[in-house]
PDB file of C-alpha atoms in Angstrom:
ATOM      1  CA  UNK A   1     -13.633   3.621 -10.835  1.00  0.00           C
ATOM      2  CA  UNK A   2     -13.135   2.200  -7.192  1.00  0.00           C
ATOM      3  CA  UNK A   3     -14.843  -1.291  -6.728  1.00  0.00           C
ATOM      4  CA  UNK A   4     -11.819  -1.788  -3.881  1.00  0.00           C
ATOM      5  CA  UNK A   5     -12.963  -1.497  -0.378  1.00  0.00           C
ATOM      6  CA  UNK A   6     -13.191   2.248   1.383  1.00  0.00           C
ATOM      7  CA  UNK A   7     -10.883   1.880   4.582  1.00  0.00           C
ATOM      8  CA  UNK A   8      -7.676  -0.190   4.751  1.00  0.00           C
ATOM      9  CA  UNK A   9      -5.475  -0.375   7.551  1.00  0.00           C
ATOM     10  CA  UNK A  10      -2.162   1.301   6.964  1.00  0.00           C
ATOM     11  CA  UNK A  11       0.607  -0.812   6.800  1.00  0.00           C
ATOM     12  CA  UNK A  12      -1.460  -3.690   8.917  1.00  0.00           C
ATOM     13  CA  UNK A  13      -2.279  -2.618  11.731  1.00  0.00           C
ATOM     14  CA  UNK A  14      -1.658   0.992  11.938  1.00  0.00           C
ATOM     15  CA  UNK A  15      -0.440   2.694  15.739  1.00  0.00           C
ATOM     16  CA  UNK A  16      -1.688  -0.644  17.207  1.00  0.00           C
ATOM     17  CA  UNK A  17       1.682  -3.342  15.747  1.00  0.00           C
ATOM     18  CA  UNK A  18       4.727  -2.989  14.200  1.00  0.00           C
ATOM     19  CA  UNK A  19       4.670  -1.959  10.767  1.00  0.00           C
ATOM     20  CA  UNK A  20       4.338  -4.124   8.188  1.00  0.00           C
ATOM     21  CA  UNK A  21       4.642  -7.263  10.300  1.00  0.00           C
ATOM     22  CA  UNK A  22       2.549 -10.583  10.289  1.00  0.00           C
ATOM     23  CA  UNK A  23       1.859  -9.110  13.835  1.00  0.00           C
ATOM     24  CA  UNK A  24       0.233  -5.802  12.368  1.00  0.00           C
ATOM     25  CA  UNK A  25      -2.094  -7.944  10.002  1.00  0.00           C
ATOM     26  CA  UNK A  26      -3.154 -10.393  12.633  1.00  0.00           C
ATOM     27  CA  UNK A  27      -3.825  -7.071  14.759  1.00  0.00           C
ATOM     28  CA  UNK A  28      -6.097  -5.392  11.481  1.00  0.00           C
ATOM     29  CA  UNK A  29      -7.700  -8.343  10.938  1.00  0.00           C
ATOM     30  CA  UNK A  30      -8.846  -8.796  14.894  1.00  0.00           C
ATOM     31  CA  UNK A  31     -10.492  -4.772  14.312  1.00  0.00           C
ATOM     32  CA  UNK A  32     -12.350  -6.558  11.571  1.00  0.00           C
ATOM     33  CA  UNK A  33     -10.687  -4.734   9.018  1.00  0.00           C
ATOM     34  CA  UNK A  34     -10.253  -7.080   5.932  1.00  0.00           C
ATOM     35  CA  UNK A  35      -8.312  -4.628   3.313  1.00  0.00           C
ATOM     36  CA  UNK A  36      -4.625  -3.296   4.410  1.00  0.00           C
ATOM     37  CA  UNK A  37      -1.743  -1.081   2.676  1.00  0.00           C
ATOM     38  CA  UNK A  38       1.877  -2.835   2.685  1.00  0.00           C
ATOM     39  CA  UNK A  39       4.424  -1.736   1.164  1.00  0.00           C
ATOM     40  CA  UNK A  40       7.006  -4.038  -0.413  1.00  0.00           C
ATOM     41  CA  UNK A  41      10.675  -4.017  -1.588  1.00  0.00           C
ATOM     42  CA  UNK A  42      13.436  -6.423  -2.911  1.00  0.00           C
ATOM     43  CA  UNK A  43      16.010  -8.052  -0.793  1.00  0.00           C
ATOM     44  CA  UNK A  44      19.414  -8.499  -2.085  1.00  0.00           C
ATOM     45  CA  UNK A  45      18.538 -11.844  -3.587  1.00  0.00           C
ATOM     46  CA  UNK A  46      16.065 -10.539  -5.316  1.00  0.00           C
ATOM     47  CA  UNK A  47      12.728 -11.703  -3.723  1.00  0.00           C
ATOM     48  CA  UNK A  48      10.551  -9.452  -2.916  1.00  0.00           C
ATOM     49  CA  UNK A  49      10.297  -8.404   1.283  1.00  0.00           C
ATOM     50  CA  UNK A  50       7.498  -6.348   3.122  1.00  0.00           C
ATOM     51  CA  UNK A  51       9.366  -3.318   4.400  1.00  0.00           C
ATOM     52  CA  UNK A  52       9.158   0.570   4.246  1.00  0.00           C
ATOM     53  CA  UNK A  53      12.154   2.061   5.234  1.00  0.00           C
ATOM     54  CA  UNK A  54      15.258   1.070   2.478  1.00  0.00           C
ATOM     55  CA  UNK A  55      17.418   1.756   5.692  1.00  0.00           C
ATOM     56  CA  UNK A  56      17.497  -0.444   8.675  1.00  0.00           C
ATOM     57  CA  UNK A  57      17.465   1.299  12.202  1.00  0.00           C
ATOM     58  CA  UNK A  58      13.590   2.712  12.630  1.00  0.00           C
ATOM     59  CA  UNK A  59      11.789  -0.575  12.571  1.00  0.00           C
ATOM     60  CA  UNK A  60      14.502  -3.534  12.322  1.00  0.00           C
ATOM     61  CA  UNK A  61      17.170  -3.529  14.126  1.00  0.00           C
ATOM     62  CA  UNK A  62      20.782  -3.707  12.416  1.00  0.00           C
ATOM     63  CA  UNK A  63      22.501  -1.543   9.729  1.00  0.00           C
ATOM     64  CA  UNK A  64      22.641  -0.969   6.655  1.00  0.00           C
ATOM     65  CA  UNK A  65      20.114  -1.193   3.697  1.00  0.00           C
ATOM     66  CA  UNK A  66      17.342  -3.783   3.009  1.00  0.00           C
ATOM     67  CA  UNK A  67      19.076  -4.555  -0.251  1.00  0.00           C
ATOM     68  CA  UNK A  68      22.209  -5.435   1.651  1.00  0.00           C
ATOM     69  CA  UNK A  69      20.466  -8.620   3.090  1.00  0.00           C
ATOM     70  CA  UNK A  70      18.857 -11.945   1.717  1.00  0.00           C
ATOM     71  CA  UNK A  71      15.550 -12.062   2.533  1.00  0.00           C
ATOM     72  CA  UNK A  72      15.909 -15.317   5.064  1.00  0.00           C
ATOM     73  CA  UNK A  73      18.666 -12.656   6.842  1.00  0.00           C
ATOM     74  CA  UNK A  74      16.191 -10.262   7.350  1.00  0.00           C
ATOM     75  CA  UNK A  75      13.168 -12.671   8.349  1.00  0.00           C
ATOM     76  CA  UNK A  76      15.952 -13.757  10.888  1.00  0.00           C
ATOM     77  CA  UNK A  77      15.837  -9.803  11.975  1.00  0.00           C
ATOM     78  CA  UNK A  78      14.118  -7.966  14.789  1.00  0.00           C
ATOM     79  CA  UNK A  79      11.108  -6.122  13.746  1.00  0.00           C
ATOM     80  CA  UNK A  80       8.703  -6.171  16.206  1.00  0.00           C
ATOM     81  CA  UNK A  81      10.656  -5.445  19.314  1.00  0.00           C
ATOM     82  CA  UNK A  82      10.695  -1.756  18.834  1.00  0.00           C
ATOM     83  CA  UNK A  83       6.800  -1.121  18.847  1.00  0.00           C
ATOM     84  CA  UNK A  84       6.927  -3.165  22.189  1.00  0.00           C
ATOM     85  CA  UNK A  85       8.076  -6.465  24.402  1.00  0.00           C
ATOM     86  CA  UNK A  86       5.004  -8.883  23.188  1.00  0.00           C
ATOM     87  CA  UNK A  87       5.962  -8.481  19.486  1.00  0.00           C
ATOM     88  CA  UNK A  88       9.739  -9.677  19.970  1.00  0.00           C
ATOM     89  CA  UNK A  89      10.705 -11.880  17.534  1.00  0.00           C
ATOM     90  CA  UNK A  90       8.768 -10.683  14.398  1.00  0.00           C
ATOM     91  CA  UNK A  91      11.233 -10.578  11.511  1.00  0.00           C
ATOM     92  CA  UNK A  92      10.605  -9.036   8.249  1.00  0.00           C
ATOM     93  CA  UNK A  93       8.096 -11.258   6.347  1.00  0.00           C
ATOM     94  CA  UNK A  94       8.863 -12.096   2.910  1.00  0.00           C
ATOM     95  CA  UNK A  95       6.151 -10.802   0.019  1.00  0.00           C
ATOM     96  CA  UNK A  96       4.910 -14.443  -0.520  1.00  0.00           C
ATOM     97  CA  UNK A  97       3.899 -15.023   3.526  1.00  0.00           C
ATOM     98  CA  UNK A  98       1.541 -11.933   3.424  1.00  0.00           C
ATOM     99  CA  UNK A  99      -0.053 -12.837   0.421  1.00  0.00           C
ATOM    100  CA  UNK A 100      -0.567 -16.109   2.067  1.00  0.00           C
ATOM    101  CA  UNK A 101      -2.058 -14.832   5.108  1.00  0.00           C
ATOM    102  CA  UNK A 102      -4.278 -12.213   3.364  1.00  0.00           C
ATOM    103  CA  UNK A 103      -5.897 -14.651   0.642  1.00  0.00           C
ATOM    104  CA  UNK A 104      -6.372 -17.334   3.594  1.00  0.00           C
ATOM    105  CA  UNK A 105      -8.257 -14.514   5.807  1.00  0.00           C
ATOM    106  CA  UNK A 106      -9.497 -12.930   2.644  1.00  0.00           C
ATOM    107  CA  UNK A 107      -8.021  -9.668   3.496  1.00  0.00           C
ATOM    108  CA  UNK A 108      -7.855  -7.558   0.247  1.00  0.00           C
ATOM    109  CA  UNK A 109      -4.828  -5.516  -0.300  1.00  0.00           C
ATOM    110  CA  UNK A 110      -3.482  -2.648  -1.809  1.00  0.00           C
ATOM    111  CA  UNK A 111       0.020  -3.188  -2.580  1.00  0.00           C
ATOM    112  CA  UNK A 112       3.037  -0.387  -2.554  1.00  0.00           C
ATOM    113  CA  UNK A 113       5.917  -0.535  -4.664  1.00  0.00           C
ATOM    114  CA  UNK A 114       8.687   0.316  -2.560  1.00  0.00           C
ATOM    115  CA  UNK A 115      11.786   0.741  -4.631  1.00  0.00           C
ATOM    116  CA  UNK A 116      15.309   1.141  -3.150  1.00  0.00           C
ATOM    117  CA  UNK A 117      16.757   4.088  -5.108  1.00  0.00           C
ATOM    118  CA  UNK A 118      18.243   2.457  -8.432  1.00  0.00           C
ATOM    119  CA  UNK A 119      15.908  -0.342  -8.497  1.00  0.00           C
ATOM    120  CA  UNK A 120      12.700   0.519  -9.226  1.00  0.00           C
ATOM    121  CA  UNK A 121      12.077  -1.054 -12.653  1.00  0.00           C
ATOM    122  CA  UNK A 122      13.351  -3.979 -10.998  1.00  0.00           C
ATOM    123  CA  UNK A 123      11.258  -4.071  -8.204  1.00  0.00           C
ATOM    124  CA  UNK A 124       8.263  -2.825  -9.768  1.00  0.00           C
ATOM    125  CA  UNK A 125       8.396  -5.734 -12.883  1.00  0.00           C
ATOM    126  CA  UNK A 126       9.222  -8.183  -9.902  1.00  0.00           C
ATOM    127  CA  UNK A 127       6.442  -7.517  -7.869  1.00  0.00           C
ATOM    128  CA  UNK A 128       3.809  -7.124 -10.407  1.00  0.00           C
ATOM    129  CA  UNK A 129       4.798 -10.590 -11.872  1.00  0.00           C
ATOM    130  CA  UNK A 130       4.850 -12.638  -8.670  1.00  0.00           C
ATOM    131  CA  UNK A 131       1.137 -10.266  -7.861  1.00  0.00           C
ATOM    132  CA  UNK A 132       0.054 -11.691 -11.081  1.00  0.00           C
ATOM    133  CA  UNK A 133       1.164 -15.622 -10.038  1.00  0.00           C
ATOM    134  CA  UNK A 134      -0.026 -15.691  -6.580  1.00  0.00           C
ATOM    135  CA  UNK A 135      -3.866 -14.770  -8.209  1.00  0.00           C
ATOM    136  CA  UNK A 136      -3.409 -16.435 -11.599  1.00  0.00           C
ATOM    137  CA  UNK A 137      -6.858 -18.110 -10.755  1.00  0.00           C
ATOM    138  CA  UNK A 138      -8.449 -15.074  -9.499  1.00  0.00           C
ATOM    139  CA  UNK A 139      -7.236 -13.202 -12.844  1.00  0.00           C
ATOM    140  CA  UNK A 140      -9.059 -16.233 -14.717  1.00  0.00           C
ATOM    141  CA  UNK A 141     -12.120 -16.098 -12.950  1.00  0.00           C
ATOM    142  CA  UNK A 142     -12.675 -12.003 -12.610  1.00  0.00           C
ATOM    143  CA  UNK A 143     -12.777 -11.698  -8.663  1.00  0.00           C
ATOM    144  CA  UNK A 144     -11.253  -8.636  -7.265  1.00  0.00           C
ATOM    145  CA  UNK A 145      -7.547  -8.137  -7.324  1.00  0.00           C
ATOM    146  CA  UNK A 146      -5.062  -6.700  -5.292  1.00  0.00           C
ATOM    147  CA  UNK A 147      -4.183  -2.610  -6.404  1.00  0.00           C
ATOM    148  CA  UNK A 148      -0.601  -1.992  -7.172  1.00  0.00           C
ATOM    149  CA  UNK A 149       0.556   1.635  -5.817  1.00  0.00           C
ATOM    150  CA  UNK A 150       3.958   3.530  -5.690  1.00  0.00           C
ATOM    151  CA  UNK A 151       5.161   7.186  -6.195  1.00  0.00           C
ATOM    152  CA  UNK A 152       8.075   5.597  -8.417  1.00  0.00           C
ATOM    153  CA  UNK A 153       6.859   6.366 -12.207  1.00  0.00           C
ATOM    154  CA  UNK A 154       9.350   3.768 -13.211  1.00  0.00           C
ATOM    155  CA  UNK A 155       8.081   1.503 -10.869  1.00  0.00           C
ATOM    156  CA  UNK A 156       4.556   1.887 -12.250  1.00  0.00           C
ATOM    157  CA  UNK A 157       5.593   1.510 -16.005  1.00  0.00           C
ATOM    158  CA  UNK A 158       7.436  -1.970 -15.009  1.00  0.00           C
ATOM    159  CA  UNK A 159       4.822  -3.188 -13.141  1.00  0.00           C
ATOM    160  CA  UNK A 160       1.896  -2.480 -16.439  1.00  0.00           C
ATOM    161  CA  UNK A 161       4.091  -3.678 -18.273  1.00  0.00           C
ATOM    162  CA  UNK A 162       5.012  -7.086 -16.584  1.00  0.00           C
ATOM    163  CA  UNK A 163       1.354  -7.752 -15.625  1.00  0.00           C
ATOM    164  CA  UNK A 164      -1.095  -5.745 -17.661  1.00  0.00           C
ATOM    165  CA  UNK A 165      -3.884  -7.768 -15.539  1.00  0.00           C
ATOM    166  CA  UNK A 166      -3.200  -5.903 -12.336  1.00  0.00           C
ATOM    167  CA  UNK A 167      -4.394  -2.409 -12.016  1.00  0.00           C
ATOM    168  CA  UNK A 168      -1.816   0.307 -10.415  1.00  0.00           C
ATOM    169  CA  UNK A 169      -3.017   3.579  -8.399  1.00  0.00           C
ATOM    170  CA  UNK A 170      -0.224   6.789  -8.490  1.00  0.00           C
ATOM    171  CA  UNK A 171       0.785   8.039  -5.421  1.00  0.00           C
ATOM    172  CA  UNK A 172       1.429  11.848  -5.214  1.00  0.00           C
ATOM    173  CA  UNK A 173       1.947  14.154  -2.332  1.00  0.00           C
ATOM    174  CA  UNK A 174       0.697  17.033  -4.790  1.00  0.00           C
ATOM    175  CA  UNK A 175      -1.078  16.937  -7.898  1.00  0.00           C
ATOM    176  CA  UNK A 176       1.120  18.075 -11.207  1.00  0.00           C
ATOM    177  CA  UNK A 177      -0.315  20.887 -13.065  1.00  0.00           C
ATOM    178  CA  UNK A 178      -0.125  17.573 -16.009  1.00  0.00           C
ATOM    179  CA  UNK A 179      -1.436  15.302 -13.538  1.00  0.00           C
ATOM    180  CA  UNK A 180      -4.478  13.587 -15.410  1.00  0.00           C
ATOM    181  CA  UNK A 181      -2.201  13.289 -18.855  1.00  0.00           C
ATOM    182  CA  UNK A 182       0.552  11.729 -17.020  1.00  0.00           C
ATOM    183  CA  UNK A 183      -2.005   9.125 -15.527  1.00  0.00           C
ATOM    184  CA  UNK A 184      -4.041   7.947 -18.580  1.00  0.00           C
ATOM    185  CA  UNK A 185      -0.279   8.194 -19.955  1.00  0.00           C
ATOM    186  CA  UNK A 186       0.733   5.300 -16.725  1.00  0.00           C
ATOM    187  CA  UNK A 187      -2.848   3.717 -17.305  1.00  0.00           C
ATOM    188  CA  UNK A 188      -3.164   4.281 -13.700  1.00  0.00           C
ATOM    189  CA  UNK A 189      -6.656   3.543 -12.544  1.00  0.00           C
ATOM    190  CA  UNK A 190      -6.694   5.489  -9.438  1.00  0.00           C
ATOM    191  CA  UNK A 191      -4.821   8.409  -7.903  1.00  0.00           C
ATOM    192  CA  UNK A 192      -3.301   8.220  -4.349  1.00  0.00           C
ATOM    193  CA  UNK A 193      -2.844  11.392  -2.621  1.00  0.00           C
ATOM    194  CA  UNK A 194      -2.109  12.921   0.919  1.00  0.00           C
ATOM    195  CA  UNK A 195      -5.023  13.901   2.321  1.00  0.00           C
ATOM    196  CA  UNK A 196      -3.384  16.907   3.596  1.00  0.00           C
ATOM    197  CA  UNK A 197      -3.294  18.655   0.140  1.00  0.00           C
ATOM    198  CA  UNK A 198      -6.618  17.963  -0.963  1.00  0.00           C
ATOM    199  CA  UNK A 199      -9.380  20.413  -2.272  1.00  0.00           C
ATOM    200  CA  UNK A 200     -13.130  19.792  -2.591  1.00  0.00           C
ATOM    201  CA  UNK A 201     -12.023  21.269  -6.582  1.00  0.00           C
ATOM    202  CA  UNK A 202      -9.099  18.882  -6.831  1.00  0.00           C
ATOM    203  CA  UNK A 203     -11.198  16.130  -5.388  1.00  0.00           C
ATOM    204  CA  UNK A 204     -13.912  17.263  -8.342  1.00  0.00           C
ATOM    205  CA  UNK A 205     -11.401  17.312 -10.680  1.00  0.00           C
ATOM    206  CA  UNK A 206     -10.014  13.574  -9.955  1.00  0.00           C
ATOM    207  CA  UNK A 207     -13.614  12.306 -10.085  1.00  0.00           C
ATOM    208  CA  UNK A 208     -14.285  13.895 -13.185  1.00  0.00           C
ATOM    209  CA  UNK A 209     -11.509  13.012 -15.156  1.00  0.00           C
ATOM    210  CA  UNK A 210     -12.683   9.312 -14.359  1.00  0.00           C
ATOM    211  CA  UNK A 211      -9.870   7.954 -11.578  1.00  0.00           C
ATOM    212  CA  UNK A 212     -10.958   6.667  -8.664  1.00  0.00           C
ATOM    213  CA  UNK A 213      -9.492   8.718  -5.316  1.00  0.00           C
ATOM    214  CA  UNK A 214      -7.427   7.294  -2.796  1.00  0.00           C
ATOM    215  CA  UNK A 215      -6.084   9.726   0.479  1.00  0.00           C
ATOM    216  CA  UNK A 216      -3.477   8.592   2.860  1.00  0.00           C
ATOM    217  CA  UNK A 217      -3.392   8.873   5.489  1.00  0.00           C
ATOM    218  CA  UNK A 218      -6.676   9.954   7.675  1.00  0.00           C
ATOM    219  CA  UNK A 219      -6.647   9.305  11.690  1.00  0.00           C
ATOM    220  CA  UNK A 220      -9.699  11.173  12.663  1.00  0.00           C
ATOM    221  CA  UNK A 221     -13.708   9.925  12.030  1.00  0.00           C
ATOM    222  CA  UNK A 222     -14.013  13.670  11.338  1.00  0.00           C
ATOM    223  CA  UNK A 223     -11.647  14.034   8.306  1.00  0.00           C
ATOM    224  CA  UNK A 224     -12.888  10.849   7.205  1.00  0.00           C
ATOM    225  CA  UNK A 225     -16.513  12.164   6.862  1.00  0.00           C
ATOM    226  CA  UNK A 226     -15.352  15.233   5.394  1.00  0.00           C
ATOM    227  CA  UNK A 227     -13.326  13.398   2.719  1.00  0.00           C
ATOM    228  CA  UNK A 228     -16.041  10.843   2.005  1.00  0.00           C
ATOM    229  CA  UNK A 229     -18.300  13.759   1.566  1.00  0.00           C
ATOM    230  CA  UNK A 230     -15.939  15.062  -1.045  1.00  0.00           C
ATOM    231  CA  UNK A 231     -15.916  12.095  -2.892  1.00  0.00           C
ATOM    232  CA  UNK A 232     -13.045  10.438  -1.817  1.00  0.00           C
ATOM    233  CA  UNK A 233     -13.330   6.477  -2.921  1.00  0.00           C
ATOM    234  CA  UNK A 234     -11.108   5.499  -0.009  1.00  0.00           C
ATOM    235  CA  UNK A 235      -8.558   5.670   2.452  1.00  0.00           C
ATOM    236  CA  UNK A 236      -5.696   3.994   5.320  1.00  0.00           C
ATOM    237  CA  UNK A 237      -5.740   4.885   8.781  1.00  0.00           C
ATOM    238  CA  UNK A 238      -3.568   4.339  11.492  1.00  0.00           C
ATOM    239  CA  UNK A 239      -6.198   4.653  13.775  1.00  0.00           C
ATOM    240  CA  UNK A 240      -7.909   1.086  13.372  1.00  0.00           C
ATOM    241  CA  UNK A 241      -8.815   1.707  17.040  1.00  0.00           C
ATOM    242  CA  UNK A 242     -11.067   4.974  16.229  1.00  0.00           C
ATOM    243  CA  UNK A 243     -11.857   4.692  13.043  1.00  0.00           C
ATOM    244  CA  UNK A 244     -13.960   1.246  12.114  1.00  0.00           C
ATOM    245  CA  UNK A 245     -13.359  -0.654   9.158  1.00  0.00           C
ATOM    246  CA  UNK A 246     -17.161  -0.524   7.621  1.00  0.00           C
TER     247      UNK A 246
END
């Protein structure tokens, strides 16, 4: 139900880089943690950037939406800046440049479909298909593949649909009364919750209705233990400092 690994660094390198940066994964990777959580959304030309916010402002500097910019203008933007002085100059990296860096430091990643409001069949077909190219060999061969992610239902349904090879994980702050119908119904493998609004029962109940569990996200070695011991497959951290990757 889970053969992915148990702790991933959330969004690369957790409170230690900027978001989502090449920075943040270089950071991950130097706590030896080889499996990260990105999340990913288009650009206005249509390929596929690693971002969270749809806004600009929190992380990258400028206005407007991510969509409102090619993804060479916002690689040309300042994202690192804002977590501190020694990151200036990371811009937004573009989908294909993390893939590159995680297969060449065989980093194993769990990917998040990030739509923009109104484009999340596009972004979750788009990102699913270019998933699918950048491991056409590893699909061949059986090795371990990335996990596809979102809260977008829409997204998810693209994204099966475009590359049936990949397997997706729902995300959910709270479980639907429906929840295990609607998943076999999204041939979900796994389901992604807050850790925050988890049960020992509900944690049961995931197990036994054959998904693997995924929480986001856990900063303490404490609630780590006590989710483990609940049967949780896995989990990201921002704490890559407290919380080791093994």
């Amino acid at each position: 139900m889970w053969p992915y690994p148990r702790t991933l660094a959330h969004r690369g390198g957790g409170t230690l880089a900027p978001e989502n940066t090449l920075a943040a994964l270089r950071c991950g990777l130097a706590h030896g943690y080889r499996a990260v959580e990105f999340d990913v959304m288009l650009a206005s030309d249509g390929v596929p950037v690693v971002v969270h916010d749809p806004q600009l402002g929190r992380t990258v500097a400028g206005s407007g939406h991510v969509n409102d910019y090619t993804a060479a203008q916002l690689g040309s933007m300042e994202a690192g800046a804002w977590f501190g002085p020694q990151f200036a100059g990371e811009g937004v990296p573009a989908f294909d440049a993390v893939v590159a860096y995680c297969k060449a430091q065989r980093i194993w990643m769990n990917i998040e479909i990030k739509p923009a409001p109104g484009f999340e069949v596009a972004t979750g077909a788009t990102v699913a298909q270019a998933t699918r190219d950048y491991f056409a060999k590893e699909i061949a061969t059986g090795e371990l593949l990335p996990l596809l992610s979102s809260f977008s239902i829409a997204a998810l349904q693209a994204a099966r649909q475009a590359a049936p090879e990949l397997a997706c994980g729902w995300l959910l702050e709270q479980l639907p009364q429906d929840w295990a119908r609607m998943a076999r119904e999204l041939g979900v493998v796994a389901i992604h919750c807050d850790h925050r609004q988890l049960t020992p029962a509900l944690a049961r109940e995931v197990k036994s209705g054959g998904f693997g569990l995924f929480c986001y996200t856990v900063n303490t070695p404490e609630r780590a233990s006590e989710l483990l011991a609940w049967g949780v497959d896995g989990f990201c951290t921002d704490r890559i400092d407290l919380i080791k990757p093994y």
